[in-house]
Structure formats: structure tokens, C-alpha cells
Coordinates of N, CA, C and O in Angstrom, one line a residue:
X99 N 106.2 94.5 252.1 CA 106.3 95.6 251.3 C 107.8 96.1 251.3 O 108.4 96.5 250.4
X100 N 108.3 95.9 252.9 CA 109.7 96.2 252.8 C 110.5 96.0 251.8 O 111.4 96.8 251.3
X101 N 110.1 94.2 251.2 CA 111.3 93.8 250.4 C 110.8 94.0 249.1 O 111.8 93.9 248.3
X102 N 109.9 94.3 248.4 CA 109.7 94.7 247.0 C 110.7 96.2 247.4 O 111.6 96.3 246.6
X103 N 110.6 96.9 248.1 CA 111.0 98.8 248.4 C 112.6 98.2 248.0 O 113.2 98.7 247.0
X104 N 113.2 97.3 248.8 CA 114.6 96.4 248.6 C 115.1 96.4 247.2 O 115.9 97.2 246.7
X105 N 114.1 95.2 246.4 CA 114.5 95.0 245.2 C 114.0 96.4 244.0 O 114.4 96.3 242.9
X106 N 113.5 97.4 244.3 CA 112.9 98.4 243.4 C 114.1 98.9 243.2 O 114.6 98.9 242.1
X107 N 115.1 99.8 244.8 CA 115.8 100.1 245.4 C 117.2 99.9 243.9 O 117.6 100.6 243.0
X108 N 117.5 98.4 244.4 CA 118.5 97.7 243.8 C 118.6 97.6 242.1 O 119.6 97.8 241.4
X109 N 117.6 97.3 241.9 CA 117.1 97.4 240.2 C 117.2 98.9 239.3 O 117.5 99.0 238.1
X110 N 117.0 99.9 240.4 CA 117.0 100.7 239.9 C 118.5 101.4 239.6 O 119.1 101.7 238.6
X111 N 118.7 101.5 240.9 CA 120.7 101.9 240.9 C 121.8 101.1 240.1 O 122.9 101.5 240.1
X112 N 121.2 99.8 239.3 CA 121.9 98.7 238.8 C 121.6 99.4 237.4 O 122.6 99.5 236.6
X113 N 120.2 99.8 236.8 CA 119.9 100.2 235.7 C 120.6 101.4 235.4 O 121.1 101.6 234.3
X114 N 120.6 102.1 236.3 CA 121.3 103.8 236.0 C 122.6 103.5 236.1 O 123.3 104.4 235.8
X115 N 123.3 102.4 236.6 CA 124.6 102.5 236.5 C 125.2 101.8 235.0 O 126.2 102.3 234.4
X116 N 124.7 100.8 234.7 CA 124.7 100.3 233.3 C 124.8 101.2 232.7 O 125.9 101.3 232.2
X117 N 123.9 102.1 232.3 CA 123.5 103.2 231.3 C 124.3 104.4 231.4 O 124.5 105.3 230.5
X118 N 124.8 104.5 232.6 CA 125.6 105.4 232.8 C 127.1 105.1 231.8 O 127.6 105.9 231.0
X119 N 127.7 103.7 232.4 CA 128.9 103.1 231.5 C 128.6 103.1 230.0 O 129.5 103.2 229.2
X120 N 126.9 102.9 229.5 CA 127.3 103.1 228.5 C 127.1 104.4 227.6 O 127.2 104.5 226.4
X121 N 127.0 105.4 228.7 CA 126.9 106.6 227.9 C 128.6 106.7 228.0 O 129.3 106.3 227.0
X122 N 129.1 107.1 229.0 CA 130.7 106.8 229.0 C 131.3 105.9 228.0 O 132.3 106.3 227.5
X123 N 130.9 104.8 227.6 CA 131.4 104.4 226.8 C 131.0 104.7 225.3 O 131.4 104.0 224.4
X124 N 130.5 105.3 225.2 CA 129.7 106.3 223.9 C 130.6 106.8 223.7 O 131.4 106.5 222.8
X125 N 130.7 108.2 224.9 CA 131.4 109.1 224.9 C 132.8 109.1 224.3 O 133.2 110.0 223.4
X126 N 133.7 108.0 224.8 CA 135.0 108.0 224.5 C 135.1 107.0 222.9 O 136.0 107.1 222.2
X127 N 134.2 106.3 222.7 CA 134.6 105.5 221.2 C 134.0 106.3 220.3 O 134.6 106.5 219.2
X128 N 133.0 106.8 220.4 CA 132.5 107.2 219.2 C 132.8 109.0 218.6 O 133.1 109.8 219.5
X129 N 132.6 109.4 217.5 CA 133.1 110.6 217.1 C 132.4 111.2 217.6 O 131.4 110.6 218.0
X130 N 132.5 112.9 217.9 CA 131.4 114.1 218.1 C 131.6 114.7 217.3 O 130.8 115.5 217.7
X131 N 132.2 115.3 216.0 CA 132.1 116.1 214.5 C 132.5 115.2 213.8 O 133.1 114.2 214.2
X132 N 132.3 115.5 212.5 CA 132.8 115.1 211.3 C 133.2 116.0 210.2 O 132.4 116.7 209.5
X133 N 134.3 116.0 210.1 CA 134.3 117.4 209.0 C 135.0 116.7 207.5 O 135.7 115.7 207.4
X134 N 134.4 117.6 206.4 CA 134.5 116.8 205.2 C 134.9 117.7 204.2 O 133.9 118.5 204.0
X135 N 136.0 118.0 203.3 CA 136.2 118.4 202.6 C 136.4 118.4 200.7 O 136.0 117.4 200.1
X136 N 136.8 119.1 200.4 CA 137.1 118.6 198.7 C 138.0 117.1 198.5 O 137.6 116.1 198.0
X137 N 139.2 117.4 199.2 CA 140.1 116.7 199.0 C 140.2 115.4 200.6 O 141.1 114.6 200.4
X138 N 139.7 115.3 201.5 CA 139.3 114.6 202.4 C 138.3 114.6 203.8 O 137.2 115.1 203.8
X139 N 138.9 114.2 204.8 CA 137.8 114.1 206.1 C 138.5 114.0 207.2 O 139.7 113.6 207.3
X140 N 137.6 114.5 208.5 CA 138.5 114.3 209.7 C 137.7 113.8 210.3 O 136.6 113.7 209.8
X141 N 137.8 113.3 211.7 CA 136.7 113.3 213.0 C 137.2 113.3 214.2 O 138.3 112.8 214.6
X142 N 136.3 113.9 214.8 CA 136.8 114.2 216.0 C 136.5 113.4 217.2 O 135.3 113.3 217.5
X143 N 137.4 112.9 218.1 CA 137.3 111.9 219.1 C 136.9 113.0 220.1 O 137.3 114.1 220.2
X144 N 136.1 112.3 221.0 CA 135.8 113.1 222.3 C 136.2 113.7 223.0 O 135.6 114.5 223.7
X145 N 137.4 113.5 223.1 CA 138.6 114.3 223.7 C 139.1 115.5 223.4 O 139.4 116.4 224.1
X146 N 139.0 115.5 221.8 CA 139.6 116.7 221.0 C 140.3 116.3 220.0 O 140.2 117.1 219.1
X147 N 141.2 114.9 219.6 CA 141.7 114.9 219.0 C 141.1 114.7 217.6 O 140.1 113.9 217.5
X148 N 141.5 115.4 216.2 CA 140.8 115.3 215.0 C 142.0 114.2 214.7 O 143.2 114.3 214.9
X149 N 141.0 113.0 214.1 CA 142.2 112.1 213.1 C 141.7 112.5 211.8 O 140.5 112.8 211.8
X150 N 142.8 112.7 210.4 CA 142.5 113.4 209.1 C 142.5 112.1 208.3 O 143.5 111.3 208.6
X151 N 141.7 111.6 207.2 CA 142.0 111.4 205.8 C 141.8 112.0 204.9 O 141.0 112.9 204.5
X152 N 143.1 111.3 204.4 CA 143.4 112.7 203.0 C 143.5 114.3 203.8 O 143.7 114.5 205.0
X153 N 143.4 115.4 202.6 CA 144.1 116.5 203.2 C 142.3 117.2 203.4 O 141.3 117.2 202.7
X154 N 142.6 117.7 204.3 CA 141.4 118.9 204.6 C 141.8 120.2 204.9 O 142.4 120.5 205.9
X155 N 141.4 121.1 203.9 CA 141.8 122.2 204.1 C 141.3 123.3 204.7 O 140.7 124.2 204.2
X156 N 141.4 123.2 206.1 CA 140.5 123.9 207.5 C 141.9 123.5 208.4 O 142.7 122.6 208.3
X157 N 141.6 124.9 209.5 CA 142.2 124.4 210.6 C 141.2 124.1 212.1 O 140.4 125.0 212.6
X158 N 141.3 123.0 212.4 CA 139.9 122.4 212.9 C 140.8 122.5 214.5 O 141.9 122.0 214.7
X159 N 140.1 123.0 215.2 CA 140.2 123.3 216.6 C 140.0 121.9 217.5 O 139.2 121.0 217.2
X160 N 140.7 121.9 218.3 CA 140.4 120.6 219.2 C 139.0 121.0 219.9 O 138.9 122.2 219.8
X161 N 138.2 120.6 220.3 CA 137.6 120.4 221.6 C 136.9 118.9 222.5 O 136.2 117.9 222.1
X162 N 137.5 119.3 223.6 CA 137.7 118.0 224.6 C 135.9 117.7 225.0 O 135.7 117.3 226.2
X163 N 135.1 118.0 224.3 CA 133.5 118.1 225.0 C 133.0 116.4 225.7 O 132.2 116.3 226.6
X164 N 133.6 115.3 225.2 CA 133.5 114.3 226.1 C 133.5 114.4 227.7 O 132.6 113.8 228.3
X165 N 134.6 115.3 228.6 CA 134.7 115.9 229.4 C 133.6 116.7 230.2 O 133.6 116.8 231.4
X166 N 132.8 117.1 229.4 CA 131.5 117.7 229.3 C 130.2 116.7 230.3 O 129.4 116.9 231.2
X167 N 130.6 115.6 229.4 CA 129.6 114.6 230.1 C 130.2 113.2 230.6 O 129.3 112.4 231.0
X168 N 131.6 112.8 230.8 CA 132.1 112.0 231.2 C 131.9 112.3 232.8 O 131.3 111.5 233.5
X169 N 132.3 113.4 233.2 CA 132.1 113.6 234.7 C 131.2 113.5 235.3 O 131.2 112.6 236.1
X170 N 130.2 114.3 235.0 CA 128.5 114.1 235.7 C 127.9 112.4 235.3 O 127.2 111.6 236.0
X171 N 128.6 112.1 233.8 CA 127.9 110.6 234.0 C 128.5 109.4 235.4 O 128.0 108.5 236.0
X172 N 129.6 109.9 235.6 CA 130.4 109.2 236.8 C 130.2 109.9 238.2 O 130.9 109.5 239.1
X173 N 129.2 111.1 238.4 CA 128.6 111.4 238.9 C 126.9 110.6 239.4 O 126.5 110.2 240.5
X174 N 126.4 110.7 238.2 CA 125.4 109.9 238.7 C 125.7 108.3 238.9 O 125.1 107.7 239.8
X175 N 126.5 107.6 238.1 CA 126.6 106.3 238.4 C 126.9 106.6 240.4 O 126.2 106.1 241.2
X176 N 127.8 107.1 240.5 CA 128.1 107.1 242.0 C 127.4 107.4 243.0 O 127.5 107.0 244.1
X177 N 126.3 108.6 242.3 CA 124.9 108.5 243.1 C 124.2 107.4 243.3 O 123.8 107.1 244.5
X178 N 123.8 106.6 242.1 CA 123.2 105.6 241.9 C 123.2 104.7 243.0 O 122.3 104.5 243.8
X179 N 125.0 103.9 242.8 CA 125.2 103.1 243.5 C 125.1 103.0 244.8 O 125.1 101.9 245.4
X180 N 125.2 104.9 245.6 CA 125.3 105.0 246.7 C 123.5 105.0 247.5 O 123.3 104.9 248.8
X181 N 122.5 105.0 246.3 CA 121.6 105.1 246.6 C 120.7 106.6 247.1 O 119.6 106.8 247.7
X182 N 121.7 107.4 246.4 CA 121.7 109.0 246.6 C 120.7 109.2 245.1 O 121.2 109.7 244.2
X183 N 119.4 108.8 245.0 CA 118.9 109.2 243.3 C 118.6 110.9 243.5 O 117.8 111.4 242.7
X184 N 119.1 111.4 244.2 CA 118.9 113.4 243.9 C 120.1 113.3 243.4 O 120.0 114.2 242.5
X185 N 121.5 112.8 243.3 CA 122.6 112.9 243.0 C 122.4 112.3 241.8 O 122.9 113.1 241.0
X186 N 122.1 111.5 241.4 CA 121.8 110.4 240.3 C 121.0 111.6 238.9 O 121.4 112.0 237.8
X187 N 119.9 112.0 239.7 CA 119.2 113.0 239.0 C 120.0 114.4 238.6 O 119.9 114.8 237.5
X188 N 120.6 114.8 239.4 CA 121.7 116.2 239.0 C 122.5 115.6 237.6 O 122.6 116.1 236.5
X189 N 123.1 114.4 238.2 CA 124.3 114.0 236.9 C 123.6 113.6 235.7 O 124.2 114.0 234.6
X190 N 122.3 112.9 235.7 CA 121.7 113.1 234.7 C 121.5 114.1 233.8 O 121.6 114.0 232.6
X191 N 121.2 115.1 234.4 CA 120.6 116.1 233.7 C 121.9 117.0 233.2 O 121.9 117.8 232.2
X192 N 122.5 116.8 233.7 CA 123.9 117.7 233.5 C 124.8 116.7 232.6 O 125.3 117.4 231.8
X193 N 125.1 115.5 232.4 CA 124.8 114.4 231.1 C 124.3 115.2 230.0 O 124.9 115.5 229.0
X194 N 122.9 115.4 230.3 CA 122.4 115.6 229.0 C 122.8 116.8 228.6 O 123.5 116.8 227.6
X195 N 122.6 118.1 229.3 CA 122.8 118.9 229.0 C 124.5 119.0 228.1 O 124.5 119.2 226.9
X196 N 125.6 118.8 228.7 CA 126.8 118.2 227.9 C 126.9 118.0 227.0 O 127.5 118.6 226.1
X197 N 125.8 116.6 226.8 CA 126.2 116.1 225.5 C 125.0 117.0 224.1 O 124.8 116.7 222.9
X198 N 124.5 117.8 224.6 CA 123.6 118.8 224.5 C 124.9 119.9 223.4 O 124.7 120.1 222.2
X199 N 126.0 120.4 224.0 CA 126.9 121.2 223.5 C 127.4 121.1 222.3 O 127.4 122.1 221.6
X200 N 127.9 119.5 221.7 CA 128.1 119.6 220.0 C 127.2 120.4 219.4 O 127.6 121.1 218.4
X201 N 126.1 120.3 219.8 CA 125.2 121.1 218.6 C 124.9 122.2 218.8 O 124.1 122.8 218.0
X202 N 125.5 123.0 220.0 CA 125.6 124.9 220.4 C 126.6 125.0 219.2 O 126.6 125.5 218.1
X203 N 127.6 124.1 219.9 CA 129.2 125.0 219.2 C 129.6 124.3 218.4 O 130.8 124.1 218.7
X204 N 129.2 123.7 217.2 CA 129.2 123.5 216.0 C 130.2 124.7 215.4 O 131.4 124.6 215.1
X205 N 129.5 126.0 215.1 CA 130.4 126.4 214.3 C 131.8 127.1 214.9 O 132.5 127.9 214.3
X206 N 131.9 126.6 216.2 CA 133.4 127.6 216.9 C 134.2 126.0 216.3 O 135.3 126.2 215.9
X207 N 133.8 124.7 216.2 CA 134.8 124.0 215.7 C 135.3 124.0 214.5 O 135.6 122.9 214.0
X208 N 135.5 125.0 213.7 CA 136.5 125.1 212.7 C 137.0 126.5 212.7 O 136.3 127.4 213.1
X209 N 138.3 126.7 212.2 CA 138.5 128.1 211.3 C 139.0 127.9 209.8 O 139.8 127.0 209.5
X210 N 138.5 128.6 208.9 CA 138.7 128.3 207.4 C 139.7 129.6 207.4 O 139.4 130.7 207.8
X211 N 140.9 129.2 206.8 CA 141.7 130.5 206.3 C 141.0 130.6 204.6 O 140.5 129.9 203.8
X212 N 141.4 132.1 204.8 CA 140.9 133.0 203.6 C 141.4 132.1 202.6 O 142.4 131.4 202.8
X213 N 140.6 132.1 201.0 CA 141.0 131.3 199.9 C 141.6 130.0 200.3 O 142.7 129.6 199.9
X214 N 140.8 129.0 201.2 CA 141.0 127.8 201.1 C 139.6 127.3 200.5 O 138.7 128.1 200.3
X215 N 139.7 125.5 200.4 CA 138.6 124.9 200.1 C 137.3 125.1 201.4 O 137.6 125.2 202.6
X216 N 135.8 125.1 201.0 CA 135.0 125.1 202.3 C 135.2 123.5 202.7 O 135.5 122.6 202.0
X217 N 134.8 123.4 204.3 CA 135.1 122.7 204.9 C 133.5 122.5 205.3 O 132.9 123.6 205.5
X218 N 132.6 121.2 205.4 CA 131.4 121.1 205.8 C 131.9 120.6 207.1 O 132.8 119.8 207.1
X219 N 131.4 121.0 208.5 CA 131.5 120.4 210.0 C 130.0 119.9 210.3 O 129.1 120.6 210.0
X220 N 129.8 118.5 210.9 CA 128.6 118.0 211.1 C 128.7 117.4 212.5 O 129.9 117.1 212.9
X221 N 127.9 117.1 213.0 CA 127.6 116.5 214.4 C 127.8 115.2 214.0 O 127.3 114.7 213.0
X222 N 128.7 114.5 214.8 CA 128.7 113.0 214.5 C 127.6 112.4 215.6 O 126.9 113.1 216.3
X223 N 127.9 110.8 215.6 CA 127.0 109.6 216.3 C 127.1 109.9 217.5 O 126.2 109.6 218.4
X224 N 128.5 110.6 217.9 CA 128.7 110.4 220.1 C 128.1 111.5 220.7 O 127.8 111.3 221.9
X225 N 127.7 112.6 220.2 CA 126.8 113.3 221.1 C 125.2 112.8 220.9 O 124.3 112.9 221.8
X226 N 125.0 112.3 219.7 CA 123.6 111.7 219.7 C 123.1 110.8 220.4 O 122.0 110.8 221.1
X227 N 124.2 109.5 220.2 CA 124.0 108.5 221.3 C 123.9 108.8 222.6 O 123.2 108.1 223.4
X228 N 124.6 110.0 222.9 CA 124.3 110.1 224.7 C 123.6 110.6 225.0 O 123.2 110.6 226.2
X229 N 123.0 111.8 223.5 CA 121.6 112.6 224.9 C 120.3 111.6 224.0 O 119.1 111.9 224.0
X230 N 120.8 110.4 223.3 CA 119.3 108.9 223.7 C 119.4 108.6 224.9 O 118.4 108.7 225.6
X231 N 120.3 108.1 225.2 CA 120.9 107.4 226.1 C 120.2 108.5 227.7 O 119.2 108.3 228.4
X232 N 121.1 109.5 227.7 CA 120.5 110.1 228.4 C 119.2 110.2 229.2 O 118.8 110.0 230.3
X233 N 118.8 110.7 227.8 CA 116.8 111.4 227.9 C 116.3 110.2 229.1 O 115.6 110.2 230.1
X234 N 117.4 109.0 228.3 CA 116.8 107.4 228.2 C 116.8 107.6 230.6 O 116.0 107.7 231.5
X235 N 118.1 107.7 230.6 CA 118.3 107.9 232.3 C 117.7 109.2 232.7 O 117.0 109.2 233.7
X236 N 117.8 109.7 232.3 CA 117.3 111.1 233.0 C 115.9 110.7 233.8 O 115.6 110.9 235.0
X237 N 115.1 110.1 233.0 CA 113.7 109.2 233.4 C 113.7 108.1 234.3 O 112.8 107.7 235.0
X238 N 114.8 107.6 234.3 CA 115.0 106.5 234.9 C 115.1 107.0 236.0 O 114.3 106.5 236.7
X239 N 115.9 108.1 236.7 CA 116.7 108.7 237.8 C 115.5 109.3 238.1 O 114.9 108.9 239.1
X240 N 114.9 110.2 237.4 CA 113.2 110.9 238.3 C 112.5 109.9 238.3 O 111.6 110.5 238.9
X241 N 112.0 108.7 238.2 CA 111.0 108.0 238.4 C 112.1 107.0 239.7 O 111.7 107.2 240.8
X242 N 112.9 106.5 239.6 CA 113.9 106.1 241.2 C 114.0 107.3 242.1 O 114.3 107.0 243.3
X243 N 113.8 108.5 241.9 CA 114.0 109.5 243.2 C 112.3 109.3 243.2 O 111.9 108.6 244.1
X244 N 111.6 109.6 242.7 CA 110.0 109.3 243.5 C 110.0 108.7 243.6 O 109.2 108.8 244.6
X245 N 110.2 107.2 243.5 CA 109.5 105.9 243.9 C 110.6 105.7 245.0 O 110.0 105.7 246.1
X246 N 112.1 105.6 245.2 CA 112.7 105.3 246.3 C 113.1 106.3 247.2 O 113.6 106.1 248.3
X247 N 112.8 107.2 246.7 CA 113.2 108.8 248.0 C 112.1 109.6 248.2 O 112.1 109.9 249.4
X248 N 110.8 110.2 247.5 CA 109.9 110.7 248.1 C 108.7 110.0 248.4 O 107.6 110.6 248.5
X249 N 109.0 108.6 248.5 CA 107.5 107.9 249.0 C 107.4 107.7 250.1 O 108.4 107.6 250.7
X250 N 106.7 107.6 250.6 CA 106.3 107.7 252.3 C 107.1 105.7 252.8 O 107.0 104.6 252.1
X251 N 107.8 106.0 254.2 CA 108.4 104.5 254.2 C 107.0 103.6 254.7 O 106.2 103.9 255.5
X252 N 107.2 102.6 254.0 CA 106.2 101.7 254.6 C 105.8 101.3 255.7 O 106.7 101.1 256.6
X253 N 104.6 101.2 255.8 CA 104.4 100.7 257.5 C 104.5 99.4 258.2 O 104.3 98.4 257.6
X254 N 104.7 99.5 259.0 CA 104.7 98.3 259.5 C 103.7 97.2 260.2 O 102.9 97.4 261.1
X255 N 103.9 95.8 259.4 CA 102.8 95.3 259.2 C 102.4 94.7 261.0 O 103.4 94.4 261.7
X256 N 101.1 94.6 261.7 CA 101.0 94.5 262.5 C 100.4 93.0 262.8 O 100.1 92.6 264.0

């Protein structure tokens, strides 16, 4: 029984660490807003930076919200690996919650000056992908903390 508890152990911290990189890697390639106007479009990289096509007429605020969920996901990977899944479980959830925020503060990312064009702001693909991704670990990490931390240790066979 020992060595199935071994490989459960292993499989599991290898899974949440995977998923962890690839929410991280969500995070940083893919957009969190998109904003679209008469005359063009912007989007916003995780970090904050807006790249523009064509002219948009809004002044579009940075926000760095990748930061949000970059840390806790390198949080739980490091739980994972350490075999810490209460640690694993915090960063998860705090993951989600993160990538949870594009869609609070939607409308603090723009300001429209008076008598310009309206500007539409929308949630792009990188906060979506991560709380799939997430929900996806979050489950993973509570079902590895009951099965490898609150199960009684096996006995030993006689």
C-alpha cells in the first residue's frame, strides 16, 4: 500500500505543477481586455501594457492583474513539488480568485474624455483560460490534500 501512497503522492504534485505552468503561461501570452473603438483596437497584456491598432480614442489605464495570479500560481507549483498540498490548495484558490478580478474591474480599465468616440472594454481569453485552468487545479489540489495529507498512514503489513 506503501507504494501506490508513493506513486499517488508523485502523480499528483507532477499534475498540479504542469497546470500550474500552464496557467502561468496563460497568464503572460495571452490578453486580459480588449478594447475596441470607431476608428481601432487595443489589448491588454498581463502586465499592463495596452498594444493599439489604429487610433482609439479612450485613455486606457495600465493594469498589471497577471501579477494577481502569477505569484500564488508559483505558489502552489512550489507547494506541490514540496509535497506541502495545504500550500498547493491556498495558491490555488488564490489563482482563482486573481484571475477572478478582470471581471470585478472591467470598468476602472478605461477613462473616456468628455466628447470623444465610446470605447467598448471586454474581458479577453487570459483571465478565462486561467480560472478553467484553475477551477481545473483547484480540484486537483483538494482531492491530493485528502488523499495524500488527511488519510490515515497505512499500516503495516504483518
Amino acid at each position: 500500500m506503501i507504494q501506490g501512497a508513493v506513486i499517488e503522492t508523485t502523480v499528483t504534485k507532477w499534475v498540479i505543477a504542469v497546470l500550474g505552468v500552464a496557467i502561468i503561461v496563460a497568464g503572460i501570452a495571452l490578453p486580459w481586455f480588449h478594447a475596441a473603438g470607431v476608428n481601432g483596437s487595443a489589448d491588454m497584456a498581463g502586465w499592463g501594457a495596452w498594444t493599439r491598432t489604429g487610433e482609439v480614442d479612450a485613455s486606457l489605464r495600465p493594469l498589471p492583474l497577471a501579477l494577481l495570479v502569477l505569484i500564488p500560481a508559483a505558489v502552489m507549483i512550489w507547494g506541490a513539488l514540496r509535497e506541502s498540498f495545504g500550500i498547493a490548495v491556498i495558491g490555488s484558490m488564490a489563482t482563482f480568485a486573481g484571475g477572478l478580478m478582470p471581471f470585478m474591474l472591467m470598468p476602472v480599465a478605461d477613462r473616456r474624455a468628455p466628447g470623444r468616440d465610446a470605447v467598448g472594454i471586454a474581458v479577453a481569453s487570459g483571465p478565462q483560460v486561467v480560472v478553467a485552468i484553475a477551477v481545473v487545479v483547484t480540484t486537483i489540489c483538494w482531492i491530493g490534500y485528502a488523499r495524500c495529507v488527511l488519510r490515515p498512514a497505512p499500516r503495516a503489513e504483518s
